[in-house]
Tab-separated table of C-alpha atoms and ligand atoms in Angstrom:
chain	number	residue	atom	x	y	z
P	1	MET	CA	-0.001	0.001	0.001
P	2	THR	CA	1.020	3.637	-0.456
P	3	THR	CA	2.999	4.952	2.498
P	4	PHE	CA	0.324	7.164	3.955
P	5	ASP	CA	0.379	7.563	7.716
P	6	PHE	CA	-3.267	6.771	8.397
P	7	ASN	CA	-2.524	6.084	12.077
P	8	LYS	CA	-1.433	9.666	12.545
P	9	ILE	CA	-4.461	10.892	10.592
P	10	ARG	CA	-6.805	8.798	12.734
P	11	GLU	CA	-5.566	10.582	15.842
P	12	ASP	CA	-7.087	13.768	14.409
P	13	PHE	CA	-10.624	12.311	14.407
P	14	PRO	CA	-11.870	11.774	17.993
P	15	VAL	CA	-15.144	10.117	17.002
P	16	LEU	CA	-13.325	7.147	15.491
P	17	HIS	CA	-11.948	6.055	18.859
P	18	GLN	CA	-14.979	4.426	20.409
P	19	THR	CA	-16.661	1.070	20.618
P	20	VAL	CA	-20.088	0.327	19.180
P	21	ASN	CA	-21.949	-2.734	20.404
P	22	GLY	CA	-18.777	-3.704	22.238
P	23	LYS	CA	-16.666	-3.626	19.058
P	24	PRO	CA	-14.271	-0.932	17.833
P	25	LEU	CA	-16.193	1.422	15.528
P	26	VAL	CA	-15.496	0.863	11.826
P	27	TYR	CA	-16.985	3.925	10.172
P	28	LEU	CA	-17.732	3.247	6.503
P	29	ASP	CA	-20.576	5.694	5.903
P	30	ASN	CA	-18.456	8.562	4.660
P	31	ALA	CA	-20.524	9.166	1.517
P	32	ALA	CA	-23.440	10.092	3.786
P	33	SER	CA	-21.361	12.253	6.103
P	34	SER	CA	-17.652	12.235	6.869
P	35	GLN	CA	-16.174	12.729	10.331
P	36	VAL	CA	-14.833	15.985	11.695
P	37	PRO	CA	-11.202	16.462	12.784
P	38	GLN	CA	-10.360	18.031	16.140
P	39	ALA	CA	-9.000	21.166	14.446
P	40	VAL	CA	-12.419	21.818	12.886
P	41	ILE	CA	-14.210	21.120	16.178
P	42	ASP	CA	-11.832	23.563	17.903
P	43	ARG	CA	-12.460	26.250	15.314
P	44	GLY	CA	-16.228	25.922	15.731
P	45	THR	CA	-15.869	26.076	19.504
P	46	LYS	CA	-13.687	29.186	19.270
P	47	TYR	CA	-16.349	30.929	17.177
P	48	LEU	CA	-19.113	29.982	19.604
P	49	ARG	CA	-17.136	30.842	22.728
P	50	GLU	CA	-15.329	33.951	21.581
P	51	GLU	CA	-16.676	35.338	18.331
P	52	HIS	CA	-20.365	34.500	18.058
P	53	SER	CA	-22.151	37.405	16.450
P	54	ASN	CA	-24.092	38.164	13.289
P	55	ILE	CA	-21.945	39.020	10.276
P	56	HIS	CA	-21.742	41.726	7.605
P	57	ARG	CA	-23.954	44.298	9.296
P	58	GLY	CA	-22.259	45.069	12.576
P	59	VAL	CA	-19.749	47.795	13.260
P	60	HIS	CA	-18.846	46.313	16.641
P	61	TYR	CA	-15.789	44.195	17.324
P	62	LEU	CA	-17.427	40.772	17.531
P	63	SER	CA	-19.391	41.245	14.327
P	64	GLN	CA	-16.301	42.348	12.485
P	65	THR	CA	-14.276	39.416	13.852
P	66	ALA	CA	-16.957	36.924	12.792
P	67	THR	CA	-17.301	38.582	9.379
P	68	THR	CA	-13.553	38.386	8.836
P	69	ALA	CA	-13.526	34.692	9.755
P	70	TYR	CA	-16.519	33.930	7.497
P	71	GLU	CA	-15.082	35.782	4.529
P	72	ALA	CA	-11.683	34.130	5.114
P	73	ALA	CA	-13.479	30.787	4.807
P	74	ARG	CA	-14.898	31.881	1.456
P	75	GLU	CA	-11.395	32.769	0.295
P	76	LYS	CA	-10.173	29.305	1.365
P	77	VAL	CA	-12.957	27.704	-0.689
P	78	LYS	CA	-11.943	29.783	-3.678
P	79	ARG	CA	-8.337	28.593	-3.465
P	80	PHE	CA	-9.340	24.990	-2.722
P	81	ILE	CA	-11.336	24.616	-5.931
P	82	ASN	CA	-9.268	27.202	-7.837
P	83	ALA	CA	-12.251	29.452	-8.530
P	84	PRO	CA	-11.277	32.553	-10.481
P	85	ASP	CA	-13.237	34.905	-8.248
P	86	VAL	CA	-14.102	34.699	-4.554
P	87	ASP	CA	-17.454	36.430	-5.190
P	88	CYS	CA	-18.505	33.481	-7.325
P	89	CYS	CA	-18.310	31.138	-4.311
P	90	ILE	CA	-21.743	31.315	-2.696
P	91	PHE	CA	-22.357	29.850	0.724
P	92	VAL	CA	-25.386	27.590	0.990
P	93	ARG	CA	-26.415	25.080	3.640
P	94	GLY	CA	-25.538	22.055	1.555
P	95	CYS	CA	-25.485	20.506	-1.893
P	96	THR	CA	-29.269	20.075	-2.001
P	97	GLU	CA	-29.889	23.738	-1.320
P	98	GLY	CA	-27.175	24.612	-3.823
P	99	ILE	CA	-28.701	22.605	-6.666
P	100	ASN	CA	-32.120	24.046	-5.844
P	101	LEU	CA	-30.578	27.495	-6.072
P	102	VAL	CA	-29.060	26.836	-9.495
P	103	ALA	CA	-32.117	25.025	-10.869
P	104	SER	CA	-34.626	27.575	-9.666
P	105	SER	CA	-32.654	30.682	-10.477
P	106	TYR	CA	-31.162	29.541	-13.803
P	107	GLY	CA	-34.546	28.063	-14.698
P	108	LYS	CA	-36.334	31.372	-14.162
P	109	GLY	CA	-33.711	33.205	-16.158
P	110	PHE	CA	-32.982	30.858	-19.024
P	111	ILE	CA	-35.405	27.941	-19.438
P	112	LYS	CA	-38.572	28.251	-21.452
P	113	GLU	CA	-41.239	26.047	-23.007
P	114	GLY	CA	-39.887	23.312	-25.259
P	115	ASP	CA	-36.356	23.471	-23.820
P	116	GLU	CA	-34.549	20.373	-22.592
P	117	ILE	CA	-32.574	19.643	-19.442
P	118	LEU	CA	-30.154	16.736	-19.560
P	119	ILE	CA	-29.537	14.753	-16.390
P	120	SER	CA	-28.046	11.289	-16.011
P	121	GLN	CA	-29.452	7.968	-14.982
P	122	MET	CA	-27.182	7.808	-11.928
P	123	GLU	CA	-28.158	11.103	-10.272
P	124	HIS	CA	-28.955	11.542	-6.607
P	125	HIS	CA	-32.574	12.692	-6.104
P	126	SER	CA	-31.128	16.113	-5.233
P	127	ASN	CA	-29.983	16.425	-8.825
P	128	ILE	CA	-33.226	15.099	-10.312
P	129	VAL	CA	-36.168	16.596	-8.441
P	130	PRO	CA	-35.152	20.298	-8.547
P	131	TRP	CA	-34.775	19.994	-12.342
P	132	GLN	CA	-38.113	18.192	-12.643
P	133	VAL	CA	-39.784	21.022	-10.749
P	134	VAL	CA	-38.175	23.612	-13.035
P	135	ALA	CA	-39.116	21.592	-16.131
P	136	GLU	CA	-42.723	21.425	-14.962
P	137	GLU	CA	-42.858	25.130	-14.178
P	138	ARG	CA	-41.282	26.194	-17.458
P	139	GLY	CA	-42.826	23.617	-19.775
P	140	ALA	CA	-39.408	22.071	-20.462
P	141	LYS	CA	-38.494	18.412	-20.817
P	142	ILE	CA	-36.078	16.228	-18.810
P	143	ARG	CA	-33.922	13.904	-20.902
P	144	VAL	CA	-31.752	11.216	-19.386
P	145	ILE	CA	-28.183	10.194	-20.255
P	146	PRO	CA	-28.190	6.381	-19.988
P	147	MET	CA	-25.598	4.198	-18.291
P	148	ASN	CA	-24.292	0.715	-19.035
P	149	GLU	CA	-24.372	-2.355	-16.807
P	150	ARG	CA	-21.082	-1.392	-15.187
P	151	GLY	CA	-22.610	1.893	-14.091
P	152	GLU	CA	-20.760	4.097	-16.590
P	153	LEU	CA	-22.466	6.838	-18.557
P	154	VAL	CA	-22.830	6.066	-22.267
P	155	VAL	CA	-20.933	9.047	-23.609
P	156	ASP	CA	-21.967	8.517	-27.254
P	157	GLU	CA	-25.617	8.662	-26.237
P	158	TYR	CA	-24.885	11.817	-24.300
P	159	GLU	CA	-23.568	13.490	-27.431
P	160	ASN	CA	-26.657	12.407	-29.366
P	161	LEU	CA	-28.953	13.916	-26.732
P	162	LEU	CA	-27.409	17.369	-26.949
P	163	ASN	CA	-29.139	19.720	-29.355
P	164	GLU	CA	-30.218	23.341	-29.787
P	165	ARG	CA	-33.102	22.838	-27.307
P	166	THR	CA	-30.745	21.718	-24.517
P	167	LYS	CA	-30.413	24.475	-21.930
P	168	MET	CA	-28.597	22.678	-19.121
P	169	VAL	CA	-26.626	19.509	-18.382
P	170	ALA	CA	-26.808	18.515	-14.700
P	171	VAL	CA	-24.575	15.605	-13.798
P	172	ALA	CA	-22.693	14.137	-10.844
P	173	HIS	CA	-18.918	14.193	-10.824
P	174	VAL	CA	-18.964	10.998	-8.716
P	175	SER	CA	-22.042	8.801	-8.204
P	176	ASN	CA	-23.000	8.352	-4.556
P	177	SER	CA	-24.666	4.990	-5.172
P	178	LEU	CA	-22.132	3.406	-7.534
P	179	GLY	CA	-18.884	5.296	-7.007
P	180	THR	CA	-18.501	5.937	-10.746
P	181	VAL	CA	-16.238	8.875	-11.570
P	182	ASN	CA	-17.785	10.501	-14.625
P	183	PRO	CA	-15.572	12.012	-17.381
P	184	ILE	CA	-16.820	15.408	-16.379
P	185	LYS	CA	-14.153	17.482	-18.097
P	186	GLU	CA	-14.873	15.876	-21.472
P	187	MET	CA	-18.640	16.082	-20.879
P	188	ILE	CA	-18.365	19.794	-20.139
P	189	ALA	CA	-16.297	20.378	-23.279
P	190	THR	CA	-18.923	18.540	-25.344
P	191	ALA	CA	-21.791	20.545	-23.823
P	192	HIS	CA	-19.938	23.776	-24.483
P	193	LYS	CA	-19.701	22.904	-28.183
P	194	PHE	CA	-23.500	23.295	-28.130
P	195	GLY	CA	-23.274	26.420	-25.970
P	196	VAL	CA	-24.866	24.530	-23.056
P	197	PRO	CA	-23.786	25.164	-19.445
P	198	VAL	CA	-23.080	22.302	-17.052
P	199	CYS	CA	-24.034	22.078	-13.391
P	200	VAL	CA	-21.847	19.518	-11.625
P	201	ASP	CA	-23.114	17.806	-8.486
P	202	ALA	CA	-19.791	17.580	-6.681
P	203	ALA	CA	-21.049	16.206	-3.353
P	204	GLN	CA	-18.980	13.034	-3.758
P	205	SER	CA	-15.941	14.402	-5.579
P	206	VAL	CA	-14.516	17.245	-3.455
P	207	PRO	CA	-13.806	14.966	-0.461
P	208	HIS	CA	-11.892	12.478	-2.594
P	209	MET	CA	-9.842	14.279	-5.241
P	210	PRO	CA	-8.189	17.639	-5.836
P	211	VAL	CA	-10.537	19.775	-7.946
P	212	ASP	CA	-9.885	22.710	-10.267
P	213	VAL	CA	-13.115	24.275	-11.513
P	214	GLN	CA	-11.274	26.378	-14.093
P	215	ASP	CA	-9.515	23.362	-15.537
P	216	LEU	CA	-12.858	21.522	-15.666
P	217	ASP	CA	-14.460	24.670	-17.105
P	218	ALA	CA	-17.534	23.924	-14.969
P	219	ASP	CA	-20.325	26.494	-15.146
P	220	PHE	CA	-21.643	25.470	-11.727
P	221	TYR	CA	-19.943	23.223	-9.171
P	222	VAL	CA	-21.993	22.437	-6.067
P	223	PHE	CA	-21.065	20.573	-2.876
P	224	SER	CA	-21.716	20.043	0.845
P	225	GLY	CA	-19.274	20.719	3.684
P	226	HIS	CA	-20.356	17.804	5.844
P	227	LYS	CA	-19.055	15.251	3.332
P	228	MET	CA	-15.635	16.919	3.338
P	229	PHE	CA	-14.836	16.893	7.065
P	230	ALA	CA	-16.754	20.059	7.970
P	231	PRO	CA	-19.890	20.302	10.115
P	232	THR	CA	-23.377	20.017	8.647
P	233	GLY	CA	-25.008	23.222	7.429
P	234	SER	CA	-22.326	24.407	5.043
P	235	GLY	CA	-22.041	24.066	1.303
P	236	ILE	CA	-20.952	25.930	-1.790
P	237	VAL	CA	-22.314	26.899	-5.158
P	238	TYR	CA	-19.477	27.928	-7.399
P	239	GLY	CA	-20.802	29.529	-10.573
P	240	LYS	CA	-19.294	31.433	-13.454
P	241	ARG	CA	-19.884	35.141	-13.088
P	242	GLU	CA	-21.337	35.315	-16.592
P	243	TRP	CA	-24.266	33.189	-15.349
P	244	LEU	CA	-24.571	34.320	-11.748
P	245	ASP	CA	-24.716	37.997	-12.673
P	246	LYS	CA	-27.644	37.332	-14.998
P	247	MET	CA	-29.570	34.958	-12.737
P	248	PRO	CA	-32.301	36.285	-10.422
P	249	PRO	CA	-31.907	35.731	-6.669
P	250	TYR	CA	-33.053	32.383	-5.273
P	251	GLN	CA	-34.247	33.673	-1.914
P	252	THR	CA	-34.864	37.276	-1.020
P	253	GLY	CA	-34.839	39.365	2.138
P	254	GLY	CA	-32.188	40.829	4.374
P	255	SER	CA	-28.499	40.989	3.448
P	256	GLN	CA	-29.001	40.492	-0.276
P	257	ILE	CA	-30.219	43.942	-1.281
P	258	ARG	CA	-28.631	47.227	-2.284
P	259	THR	CA	-31.749	49.366	-1.746
P	260	VAL	CA	-35.361	48.643	-0.900
P	261	SER	CA	-38.360	50.864	-1.290
P	262	PHE	CA	-42.008	49.861	-1.590
P	263	GLU	CA	-41.785	50.546	-5.299
P	264	LYS	CA	-38.582	48.715	-6.168
P	265	THR	CA	-35.713	46.654	-4.779
P	266	MET	CA	-32.179	46.682	-6.159
P	267	TYR	CA	-30.117	43.615	-5.363
P	268	ALA	CA	-26.605	43.559	-3.941
P	269	PRO	CA	-23.746	42.316	-6.112
P	270	LEU	CA	-22.333	38.763	-5.820
P	271	PRO	CA	-22.131	36.843	-3.598
P	272	ALA	CA	-24.638	38.694	-1.360
P	273	LYS	CA	-27.363	38.559	-4.032
P	274	PHE	CA	-27.669	34.818	-3.403
P	275	GLU	CA	-27.173	34.888	0.373
P	276	ALA	CA	-30.424	36.156	1.872
P	277	GLY	CA	-30.775	36.109	5.651
P	278	THR	CA	-28.370	35.118	8.379
P	279	PRO	CA	-26.230	32.240	7.118
P	280	ALA	CA	-24.930	29.209	9.039
P	281	ILE	CA	-21.926	31.178	10.260
P	282	ALA	CA	-20.296	28.537	12.466
P	283	ALA	CA	-20.694	25.937	9.713
P	284	GLY	CA	-19.139	28.234	7.100
P	285	ILE	CA	-16.157	28.977	9.329
P	286	GLY	CA	-15.953	25.231	9.988
P	287	LEU	CA	-15.787	24.575	6.234
P	288	GLY	CA	-12.825	26.938	6.058
P	289	ALA	CA	-11.169	25.020	8.905
P	290	ALA	CA	-11.804	21.702	7.114
P	291	ILE	CA	-10.053	23.095	4.055
P	292	ASP	CA	-7.134	24.183	6.259
P	293	TYR	CA	-7.029	20.611	7.528
P	294	LEU	CA	-7.025	19.141	4.007
P	295	ASN	CA	-4.265	21.548	3.040
P	296	SER	CA	-2.248	20.414	6.054
P	297	ILE	CA	-2.148	16.785	4.914
P	298	ASP	CA	-0.923	15.403	1.605
P	299	PHE	CA	-4.386	15.334	0.006
P	300	ALA	CA	-3.162	13.773	-3.251
P	301	ALA	CA	-1.486	10.940	-1.296
P	302	ALA	CA	-4.630	10.593	0.816
P	303	ALA	CA	-6.719	10.209	-2.340
P	304	ALA	CA	-4.330	7.586	-3.728
P	305	TYR	CA	-4.397	5.674	-0.437
P	306	GLU	CA	-8.181	5.774	-0.336
P	307	HIS	CA	-8.302	4.394	-3.860
P	308	GLU	CA	-6.110	1.468	-2.839
P	309	LEU	CA	-8.473	0.806	0.059
P	310	LEU	CA	-11.414	0.750	-2.358
P	311	GLU	CA	-9.626	-1.729	-4.607
P	312	TYR	CA	-8.673	-3.901	-1.644
P	313	ALA	CA	-12.267	-3.866	-0.383
P	314	THR	CA	-13.581	-4.654	-3.860
P	315	GLY	CA	-11.287	-7.697	-3.966
P	316	ARG	CA	-12.163	-8.872	-0.441
P	317	LEU	CA	-15.933	-8.588	-0.888
P	318	GLY	CA	-15.804	-9.825	-4.473
P	319	ASP	CA	-14.192	-13.055	-3.196
P	320	ILE	CA	-17.099	-13.835	-0.890
P	321	GLN	CA	-19.590	-16.183	-2.494
P	322	GLY	CA	-23.060	-14.628	-2.591
P	323	VAL	CA	-21.807	-11.041	-2.700
P	324	THR	CA	-22.629	-9.014	-5.810
P	325	ILE	CA	-20.931	-5.682	-6.305
P	326	VAL	CA	-23.247	-3.089	-7.823
P	327	GLY	CA	-21.289	-0.576	-9.875
P	328	THR	CA	-18.108	-1.844	-11.485
P	329	ALA	CA	-17.011	1.174	-13.501
P	330	ALA	CA	-13.384	1.391	-14.557
P	331	GLU	CA	-13.080	4.734	-12.736
P	332	LYS	CA	-14.449	4.712	-9.210
P	333	ALA	CA	-14.035	6.647	-5.988
P	334	SER	CA	-14.791	5.776	-2.377
P	335	VAL	CA	-18.059	3.881	-2.811
P	336	LEU	CA	-18.622	0.115	-2.719
P	337	SER	CA	-22.291	-0.865	-3.138
P	338	PHE	CA	-23.168	-4.499	-2.771
P	339	THR	CA	-25.877	-7.042	-2.141
P	340	VAL	CA	-25.588	-10.372	-0.332
P	341	ALA	CA	-27.631	-13.145	-1.961
P	342	ASP	CA	-31.283	-12.307	-1.279
P	343	VAL	CA	-30.685	-10.810	2.163
P	344	HIS	CA	-32.375	-7.415	2.468
P	345	PRO	CA	-29.746	-4.669	2.722
P	346	HIS	CA	-31.358	-3.388	5.942
P	347	ASP	CA	-30.636	-6.785	7.502
P	348	ILE	CA	-27.062	-6.582	6.191
P	349	GLY	CA	-26.702	-3.127	7.753
P	350	THR	CA	-28.124	-4.317	11.079
P	351	ILE	CA	-25.822	-7.322	11.335
P	352	LEU	CA	-22.815	-5.237	10.336
P	353	ASP	CA	-23.748	-2.720	13.024
P	354	GLN	CA	-23.675	-5.490	15.610
P	355	GLU	CA	-20.057	-6.025	14.564
P	356	GLY	CA	-19.348	-2.296	14.970
P	357	VAL	CA	-19.304	-1.701	11.202
P	358	ALA	CA	-21.320	1.342	10.042
P	359	VAL	CA	-22.513	1.163	6.437
P	360	ARG	CA	-25.569	2.602	4.738
P	361	ALA	CA	-28.404	0.421	3.479
P	362	GLY	CA	-31.167	1.625	1.215
P	363	HIS	CA	-31.704	3.253	-2.154
P	364	HIS	CA	-29.170	6.011	-1.382
P	365	CYS	CA	-31.565	8.644	-2.764
P	366	ALA	CA	-30.957	7.145	-6.198
P	367	GLN	CA	-34.081	5.117	-6.957
P	368	PRO	CA	-33.523	5.183	-10.740
P	369	VAL	CA	-30.172	3.443	-10.140
P	370	MET	CA	-31.872	0.760	-8.058
P	371	GLN	CA	-34.491	0.320	-10.809
P	372	PHE	CA	-31.744	-0.032	-13.424
P	373	PHE	CA	-29.966	-2.766	-11.458
P	374	ASP	CA	-33.312	-4.302	-10.484
P	375	VAL	CA	-32.600	-4.272	-6.752
P	376	PRO	CA	-34.746	-2.681	-4.036
P	377	ALA	CA	-31.679	-1.367	-2.266
P	378	THR	CA	-27.986	-2.045	-1.672
P	379	ALA	CA	-25.604	-1.965	1.244
P	380	ARG	CA	-22.937	0.681	0.729
P	381	ALA	CA	-19.515	0.936	2.294
P	382	SER	CA	-17.844	4.255	1.589
P	383	PHE	CA	-14.299	5.123	2.509
P	384	ALA	CA	-12.288	8.078	3.699
P	385	PHE	CA	-8.529	8.407	4.111
P	386	TYR	CA	-8.775	7.578	7.837
P	387	ASN	CA	-10.063	4.074	7.103
P	388	THR	CA	-7.682	1.139	7.115
P	389	LYS	CA	-7.080	-2.215	5.507
P	390	ASP	CA	-7.758	-3.787	8.871
P	391	GLU	CA	-11.200	-2.171	8.861
P	392	VAL	CA	-11.855	-3.564	5.393
P	393	ASP	CA	-11.021	-7.007	6.797
P	394	LYS	CA	-13.546	-6.408	9.588
P	395	LEU	CA	-16.134	-5.448	6.959
P	396	ALA	CA	-15.436	-8.646	5.029
P	397	ASP	CA	-15.660	-10.754	8.230
P	398	ALA	CA	-18.967	-9.078	9.116
P	399	VAL	CA	-20.353	-9.763	5.622
P	400	GLN	CA	-19.302	-13.377	6.060
P	401	ARG	CA	-21.295	-13.349	9.291
P	402	VAL	CA	-24.358	-12.121	7.363
P	403	ILE	CA	-24.074	-15.168	5.131
P	404	GLU	CA	-23.747	-17.506	8.139
P	405	VAL	CA	-26.821	-15.973	9.822
P	406	PHE	CA	-28.963	-16.276	6.696
P	407	ALA	CA	-27.570	-19.615	5.431
O	501	PLP	C1	-24.238	12.876	-5.200
O	501	PLP	C2	-24.995	13.615	-4.136
O	501	PLP	N1	-25.649	14.721	-4.466
O	501	PLP	C3	-26.327	15.438	-3.562
O	501	PLP	C4	-26.387	15.044	-2.248
O	501	PLP	C5	-27.148	15.877	-1.268
O	501	PLP	O1	-26.285	16.385	-0.305
O	501	PLP	P1	-26.848	17.060	1.022
O	501	PLP	O2	-27.784	16.073	1.651
O	501	PLP	O3	-25.631	17.306	1.842
O	501	PLP	O4	-27.535	18.312	0.623
O	501	PLP	C6	-25.735	13.884	-1.857
O	501	PLP	C7	-25.825	13.383	-0.480
O	501	PLP	O5	-25.677	12.221	-0.208
O	501	PLP	C8	-25.002	13.165	-2.835
O	501	PLP	O6	-24.341	12.053	-2.506
């Protein structure tokens, strides 16, 4: 395995050092929410103990301190994803809110009757439903990029679906239910040939690979903080200025205006235009601290290590008779979905929990994926760089136990 000092890394995550049902916790539910390092916990505590105050509007010391910390976090986000402009990094409460923002606001500004929105067959419900709502409101049509039996998008079909009616491509960088890494850079280049913008659901990519939104040429890149070692309640919409400037606000009210009279309201410039009301200040500062943490480790080595873990786990589970791996794309990240004979995934999850192993069981908010593979649900192990080979062995032993119980 790559020489990556996971033992040292594990010391940074207090939650990992506990027993569950009398067994050491093996946390393999990182795609749902990753754990938070002590440095991020400390930063949140410092804000709450010493800096708590509302931001942007206050002239007093605490408000200015909190504002500085919040805006510093935005700057860290900008550098982390290599956004060209800090004002194009909009704080939201998570990926779901972010996609709703893009869908609703872009939809109002740019989608009309007869237009088409392209999404893929492997999307999370958060990247399906907001577009369906917009399509219904605007009289537009949703079209779906198909995938093959390995869980890879059929790129040729994608090209055939693009046409002059297409007004948006909304696609995941990494699938949360299959782990497939989509060829997003190429897909964006293809969409741009038709003058179509692309909204990337990046919930499952930012925690697992270095990202450069300018290199990808993404029009929108949306993600949650709580899947990248920050607390819940933070997330980012990165958007190109050429779109964001033209899009109407998503929510309206305090903090996002320039002037208000009963006759007319003028909106504030970016990013404030899209940040109505008091934001999740502690969570935003926490996201900045999580980025500091990722910058303090060798993130590229961490990603390589995590990939080796995924391959090891794929081999271990694949060797167990009765286990079927769902999603076998050539390019994968973090996620290992599987079924065990005809055992319901909820039973798998419950037995694994008795062994201290936390996985997710269900449809993973991706019912069209379950329909495609003709399964009601899967069990899903998802890895982070603090997981170990030893934990993968415990997962495999626990899956073996499932088979014994149901034999
Ligand atoms: C691919 C993908 N998109 C969107 C989301 C929604 O993220 P959140 O619940 O943090 O808003 C998730 C969460 O699991 C996801 O995996």
